[in-house]
Coordinates of C-alpha atoms in Angstrom, one line a residue:
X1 CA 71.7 -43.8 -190.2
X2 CA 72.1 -41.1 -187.1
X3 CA 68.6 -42.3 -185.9
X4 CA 69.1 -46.2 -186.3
X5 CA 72.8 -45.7 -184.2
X6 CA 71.1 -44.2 -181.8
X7 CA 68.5 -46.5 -181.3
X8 CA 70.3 -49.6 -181.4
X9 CA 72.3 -47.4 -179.1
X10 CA 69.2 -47.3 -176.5
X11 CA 68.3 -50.9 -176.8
X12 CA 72.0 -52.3 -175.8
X13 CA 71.3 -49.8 -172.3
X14 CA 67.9 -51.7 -172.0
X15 CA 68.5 -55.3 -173.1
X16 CA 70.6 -55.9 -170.0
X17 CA 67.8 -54.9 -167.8
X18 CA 65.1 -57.1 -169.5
X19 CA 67.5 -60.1 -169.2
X20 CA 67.7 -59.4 -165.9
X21 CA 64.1 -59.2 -165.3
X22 CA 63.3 -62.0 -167.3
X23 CA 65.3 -64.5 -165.4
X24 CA 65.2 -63.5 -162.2
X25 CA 61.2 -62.5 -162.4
X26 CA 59.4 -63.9 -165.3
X27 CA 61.5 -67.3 -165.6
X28 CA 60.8 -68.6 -161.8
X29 CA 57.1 -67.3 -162.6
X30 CA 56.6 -69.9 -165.2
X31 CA 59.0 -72.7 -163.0
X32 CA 56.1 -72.1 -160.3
X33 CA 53.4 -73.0 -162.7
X34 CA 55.1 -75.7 -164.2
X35 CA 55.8 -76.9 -160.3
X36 CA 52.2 -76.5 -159.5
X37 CA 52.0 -79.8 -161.5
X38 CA 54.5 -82.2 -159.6
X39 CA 53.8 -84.0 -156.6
X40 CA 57.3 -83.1 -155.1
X41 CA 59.5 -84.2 -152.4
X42 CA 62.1 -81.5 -152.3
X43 CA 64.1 -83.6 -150.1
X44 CA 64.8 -86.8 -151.8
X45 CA 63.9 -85.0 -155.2
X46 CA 61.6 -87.1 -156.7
X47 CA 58.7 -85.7 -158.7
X48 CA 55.2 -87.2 -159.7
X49 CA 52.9 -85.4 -162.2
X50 CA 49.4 -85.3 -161.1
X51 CA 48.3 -82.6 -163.8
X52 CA 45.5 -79.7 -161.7
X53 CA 45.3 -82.5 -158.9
X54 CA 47.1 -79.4 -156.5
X55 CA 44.5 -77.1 -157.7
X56 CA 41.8 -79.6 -157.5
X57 CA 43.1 -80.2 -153.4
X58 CA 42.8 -76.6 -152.9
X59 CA 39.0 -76.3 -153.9
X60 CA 38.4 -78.5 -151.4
X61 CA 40.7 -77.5 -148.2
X62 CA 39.1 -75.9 -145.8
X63 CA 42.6 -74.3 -144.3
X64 CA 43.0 -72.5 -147.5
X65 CA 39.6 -71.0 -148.0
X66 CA 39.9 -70.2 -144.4
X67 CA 43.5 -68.3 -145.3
X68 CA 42.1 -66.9 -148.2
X69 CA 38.9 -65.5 -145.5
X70 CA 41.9 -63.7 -143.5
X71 CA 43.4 -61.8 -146.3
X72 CA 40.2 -60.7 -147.4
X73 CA 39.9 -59.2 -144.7
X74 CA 43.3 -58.2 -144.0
X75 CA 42.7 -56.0 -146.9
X76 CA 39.5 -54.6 -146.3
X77 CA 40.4 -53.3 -142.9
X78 CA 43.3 -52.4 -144.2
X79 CA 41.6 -50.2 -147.0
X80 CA 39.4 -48.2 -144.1
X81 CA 43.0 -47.5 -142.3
X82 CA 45.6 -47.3 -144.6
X83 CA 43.6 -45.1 -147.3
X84 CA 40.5 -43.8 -146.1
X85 CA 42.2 -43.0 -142.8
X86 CA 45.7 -41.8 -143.3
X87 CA 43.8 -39.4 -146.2
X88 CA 41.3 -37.8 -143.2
X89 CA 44.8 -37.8 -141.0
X90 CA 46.9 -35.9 -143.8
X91 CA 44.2 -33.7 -144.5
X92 CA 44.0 -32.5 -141.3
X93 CA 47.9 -32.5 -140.5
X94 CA 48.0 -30.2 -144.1
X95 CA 45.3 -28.2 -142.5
X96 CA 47.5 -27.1 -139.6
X97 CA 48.9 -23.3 -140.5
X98 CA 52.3 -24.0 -138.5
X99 CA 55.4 -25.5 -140.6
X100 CA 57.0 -26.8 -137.4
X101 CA 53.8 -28.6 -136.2
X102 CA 53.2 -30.2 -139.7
X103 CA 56.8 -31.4 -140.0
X104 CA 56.7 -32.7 -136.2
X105 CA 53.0 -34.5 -137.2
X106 CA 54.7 -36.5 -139.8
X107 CA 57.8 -37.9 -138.2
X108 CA 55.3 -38.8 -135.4
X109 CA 53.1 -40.7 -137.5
X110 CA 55.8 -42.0 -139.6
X111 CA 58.2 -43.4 -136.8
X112 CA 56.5 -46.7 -136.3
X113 CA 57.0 -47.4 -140.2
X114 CA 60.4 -47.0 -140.0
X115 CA 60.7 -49.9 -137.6
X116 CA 60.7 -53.6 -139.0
X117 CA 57.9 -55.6 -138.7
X118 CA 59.9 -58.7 -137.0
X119 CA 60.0 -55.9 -134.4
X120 CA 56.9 -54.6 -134.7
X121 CA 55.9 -58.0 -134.2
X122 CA 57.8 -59.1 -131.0
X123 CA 56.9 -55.9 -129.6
X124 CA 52.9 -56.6 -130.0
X125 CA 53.6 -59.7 -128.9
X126 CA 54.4 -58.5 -125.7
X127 CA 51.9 -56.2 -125.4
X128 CA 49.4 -58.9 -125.8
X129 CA 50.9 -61.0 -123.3
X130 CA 48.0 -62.1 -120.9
X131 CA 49.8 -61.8 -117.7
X132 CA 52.4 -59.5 -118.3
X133 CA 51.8 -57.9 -120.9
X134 CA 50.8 -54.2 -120.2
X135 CA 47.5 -53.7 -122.8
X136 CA 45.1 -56.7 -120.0
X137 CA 47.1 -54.1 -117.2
X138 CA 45.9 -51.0 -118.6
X139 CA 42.2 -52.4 -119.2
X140 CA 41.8 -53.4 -115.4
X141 CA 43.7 -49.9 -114.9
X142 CA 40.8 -48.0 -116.1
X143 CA 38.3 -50.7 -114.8
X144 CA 37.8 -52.7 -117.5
X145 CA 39.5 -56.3 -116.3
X146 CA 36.6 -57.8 -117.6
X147 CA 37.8 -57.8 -120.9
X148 CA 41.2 -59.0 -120.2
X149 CA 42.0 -61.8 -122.6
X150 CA 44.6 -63.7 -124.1
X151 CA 44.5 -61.6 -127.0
X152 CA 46.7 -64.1 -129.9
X153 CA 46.0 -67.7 -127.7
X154 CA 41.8 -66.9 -128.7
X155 CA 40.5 -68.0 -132.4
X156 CA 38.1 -65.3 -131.9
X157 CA 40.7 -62.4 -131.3
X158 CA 44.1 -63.6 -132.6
X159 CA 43.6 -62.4 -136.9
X160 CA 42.2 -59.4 -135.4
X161 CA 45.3 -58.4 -132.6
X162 CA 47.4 -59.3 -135.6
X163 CA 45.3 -56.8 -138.0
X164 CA 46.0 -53.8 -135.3
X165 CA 49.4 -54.6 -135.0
X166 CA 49.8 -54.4 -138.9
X167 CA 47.7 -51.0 -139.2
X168 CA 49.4 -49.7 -136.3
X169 CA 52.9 -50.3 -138.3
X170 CA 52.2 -49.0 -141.4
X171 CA 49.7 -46.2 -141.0
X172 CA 52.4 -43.5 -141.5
X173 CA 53.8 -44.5 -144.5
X174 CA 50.3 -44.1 -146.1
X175 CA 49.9 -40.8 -144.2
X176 CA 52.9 -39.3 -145.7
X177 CA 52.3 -40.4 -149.3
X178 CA 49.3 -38.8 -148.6
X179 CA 50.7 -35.5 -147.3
X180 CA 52.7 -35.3 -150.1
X181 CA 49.9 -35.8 -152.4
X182 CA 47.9 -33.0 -151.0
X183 CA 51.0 -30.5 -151.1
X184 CA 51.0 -30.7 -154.9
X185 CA 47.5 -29.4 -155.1
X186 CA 47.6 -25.8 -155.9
X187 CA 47.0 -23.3 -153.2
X188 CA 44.9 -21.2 -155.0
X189 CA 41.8 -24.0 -155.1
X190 CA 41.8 -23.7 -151.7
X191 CA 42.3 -20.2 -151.4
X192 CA 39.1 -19.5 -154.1
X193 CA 36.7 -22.2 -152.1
X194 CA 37.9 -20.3 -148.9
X195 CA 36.5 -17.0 -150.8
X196 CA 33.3 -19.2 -151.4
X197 CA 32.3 -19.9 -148.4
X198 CA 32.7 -23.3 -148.3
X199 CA 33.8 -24.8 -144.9
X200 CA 36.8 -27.5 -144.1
X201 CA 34.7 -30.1 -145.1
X202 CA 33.5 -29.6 -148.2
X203 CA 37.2 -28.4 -148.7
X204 CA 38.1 -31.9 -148.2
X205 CA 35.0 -33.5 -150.4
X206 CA 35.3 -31.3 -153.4
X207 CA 38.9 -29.8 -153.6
X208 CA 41.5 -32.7 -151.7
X209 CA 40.0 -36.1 -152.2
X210 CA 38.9 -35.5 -156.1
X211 CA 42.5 -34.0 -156.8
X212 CA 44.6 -36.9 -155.1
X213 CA 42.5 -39.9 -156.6
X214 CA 45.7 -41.0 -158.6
X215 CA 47.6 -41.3 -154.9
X216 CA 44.1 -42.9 -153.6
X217 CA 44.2 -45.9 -156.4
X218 CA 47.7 -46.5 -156.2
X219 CA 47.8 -46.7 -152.3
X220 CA 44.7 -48.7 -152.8
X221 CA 46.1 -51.2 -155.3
X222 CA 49.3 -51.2 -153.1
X223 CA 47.9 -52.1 -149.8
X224 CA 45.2 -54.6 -151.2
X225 CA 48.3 -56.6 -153.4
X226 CA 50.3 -56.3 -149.7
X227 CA 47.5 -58.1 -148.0
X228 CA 47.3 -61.1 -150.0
X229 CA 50.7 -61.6 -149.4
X230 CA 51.3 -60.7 -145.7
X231 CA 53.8 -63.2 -144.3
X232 CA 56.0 -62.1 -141.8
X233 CA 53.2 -60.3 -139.1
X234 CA 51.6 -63.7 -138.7
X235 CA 54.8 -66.0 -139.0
X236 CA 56.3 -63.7 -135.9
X237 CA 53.3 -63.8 -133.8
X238 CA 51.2 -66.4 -133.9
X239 CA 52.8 -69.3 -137.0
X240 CA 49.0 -69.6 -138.2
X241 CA 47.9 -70.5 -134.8
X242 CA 45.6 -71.2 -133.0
X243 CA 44.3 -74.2 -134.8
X244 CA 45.0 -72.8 -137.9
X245 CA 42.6 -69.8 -137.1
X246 CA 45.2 -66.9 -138.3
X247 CA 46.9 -68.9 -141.3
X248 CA 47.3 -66.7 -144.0
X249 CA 47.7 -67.9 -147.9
X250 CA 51.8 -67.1 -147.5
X251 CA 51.8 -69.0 -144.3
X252 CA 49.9 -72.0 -145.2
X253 CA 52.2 -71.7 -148.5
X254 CA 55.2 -71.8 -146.8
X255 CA 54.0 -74.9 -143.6
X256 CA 52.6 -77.0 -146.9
X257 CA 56.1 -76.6 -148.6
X258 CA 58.9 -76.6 -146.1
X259 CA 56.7 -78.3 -143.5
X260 CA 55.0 -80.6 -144.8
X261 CA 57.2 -81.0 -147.8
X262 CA 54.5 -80.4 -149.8
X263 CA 56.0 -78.3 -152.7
X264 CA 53.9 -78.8 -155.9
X265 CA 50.9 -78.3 -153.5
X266 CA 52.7 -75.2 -152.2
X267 CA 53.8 -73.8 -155.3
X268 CA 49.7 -74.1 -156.4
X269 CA 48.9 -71.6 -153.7
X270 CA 52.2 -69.4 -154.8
X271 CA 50.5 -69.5 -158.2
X272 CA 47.0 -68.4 -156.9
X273 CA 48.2 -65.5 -155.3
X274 CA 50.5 -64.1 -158.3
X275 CA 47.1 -64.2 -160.6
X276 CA 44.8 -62.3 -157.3
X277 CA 47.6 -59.5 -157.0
X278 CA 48.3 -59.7 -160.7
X279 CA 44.5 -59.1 -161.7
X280 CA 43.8 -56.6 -158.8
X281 CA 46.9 -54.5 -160.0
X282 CA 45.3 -54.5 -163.6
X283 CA 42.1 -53.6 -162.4
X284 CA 43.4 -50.9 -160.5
X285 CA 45.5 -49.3 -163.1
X286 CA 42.8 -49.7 -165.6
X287 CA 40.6 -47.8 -163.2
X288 CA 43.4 -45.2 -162.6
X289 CA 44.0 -44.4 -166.1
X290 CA 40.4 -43.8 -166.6
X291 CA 40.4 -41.3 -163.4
X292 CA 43.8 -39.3 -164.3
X293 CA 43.6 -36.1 -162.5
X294 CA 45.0 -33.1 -164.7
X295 CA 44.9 -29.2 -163.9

């Protein structure tokens, strides 16, 4: 009797919580599906239902698969930077024998996470400016005016001078999970390949990077689900432009909906993305759970 108290005890704590989650996550989930459906002007309310037509229209738009080109690689650059890269940075930081030097490394790298990317974005907006902005001054500084250019007004540079800006602004947060990852591996590991013989960098190969795989798939899962839905950089620097070159699937989600007054349309792409993050997530964890490091 004790045991069934108690239970019913710890479902009335956690019922509140799944009602929660269920209407303010899973509930507008299926909405979006079921809107994906409609031909729908959101300002007069009228709604048409055209069945997959939406999904059908996005097979065939070029803008789309060209949006869906950028996150690609939004996320595999940002896979070299934000994992690969902030691990060799934390290593090394980690490496460092003075406390005050390794706590002074971290609030370095960390500072330009802690500002918002609406920021981060006006400010790299500035520093692409063609003719005032300081990164053409410094290049014909050093004597390199010949590759001054108007770094977000070009379809060849603009994804790319958005990209930097992004890697830039969250490259120590990623550090620092990092850092923190490699502090919970045992000293004495290192210490017995030191007594081995074995130099930094097979320190690195065999001791760090096998013992913080769980940190590398979850930052991996984590910045790959974040770049198929990057809004904001984009919106604050260059609104998809120019010609469409740096449109994003959030972006074109959001001019085909509230622009355009496209909604069902819109709510097709929404729909897209949830099952891209949702099955890379999976993945991921399956492949985590496989890999769990133990010691």
């Amino acid at each position: 009797m004790r045991t069934i108290t108690q239970r019913a005890l710890g479902l009335a704590w956690v019922v509140p919580a799944l009602v929660l989650v269920g209407v303010f996550v899973y509930l507008p989930l299926v909405q979006n599906i079921g809107f994906s459906t409609l031909k729908w002007d959101i300002y007069s309310g009228s709604q048409e239902y055209v069945g997959l037509d939406n999904y059908r229209k996005l097979l065939d738009d070029p803008v789309f698969w060209s949006s869906f080109g950028n996150n690609l690689l939004y996320a595999v650059i940002s896979i070299v930077f934000q994992v690969f890269g902030a691990l060799l940075l934390a290593a090394l930081i980690e490496s460092i024998r003075s406390d005050r030097w390794r706590r002074g490394l971290r609030a370095v790298y960390f500072v330009p996470s802690a500002i918002s990317l609406t920021v981060a974005g006006l400010l790299f907006y500035f520093i692409y400016e063609p003719n005032l902005g300081p990164l053409n001054h410094a290049l014909e500084a050093v004597g390199l005016g010949v590759f001054d250019h108007s770094w977000l007004g070009q379809e060849s540079t603009a994804m790319m001078a958005i990209i930097a800006m992004s890697q830039w602004q969250g490259f120590g947060y990623s550090t620092l999970l990092f850092a923190v990852a490699i502090q919970r591996i045992p000293s004495e590991l290192y210490g017995a390949a030191a007594i081995d013989g074995t130099g930094p960098i097979r320190r690195f190969t065999n001791v760090t990077v096998p013992l913080v795989r769980e940190m590398t798939g979850l930052m991996t899962m984590v910045t790959i689900s974040g770049a198929f839905q990057v809004f904001n950089e984009v919106m604050v620097m260059t609104s998809g432009g120019p010609d469409n070159s740096t449109q994003v699937m959030g972006t074109w989600l959001y001019r085909n909906g509230f622009v355009r007054n496209n909604f069902g349309y819109a709510a097709a792409i929404a729909t897209l993305i949830f099952v891209i993050t949702l099955g890379i997530a999976m993945a991921q964890l399956w492949v985590t759970r496989k890999r769990r490091v133990e010691w």
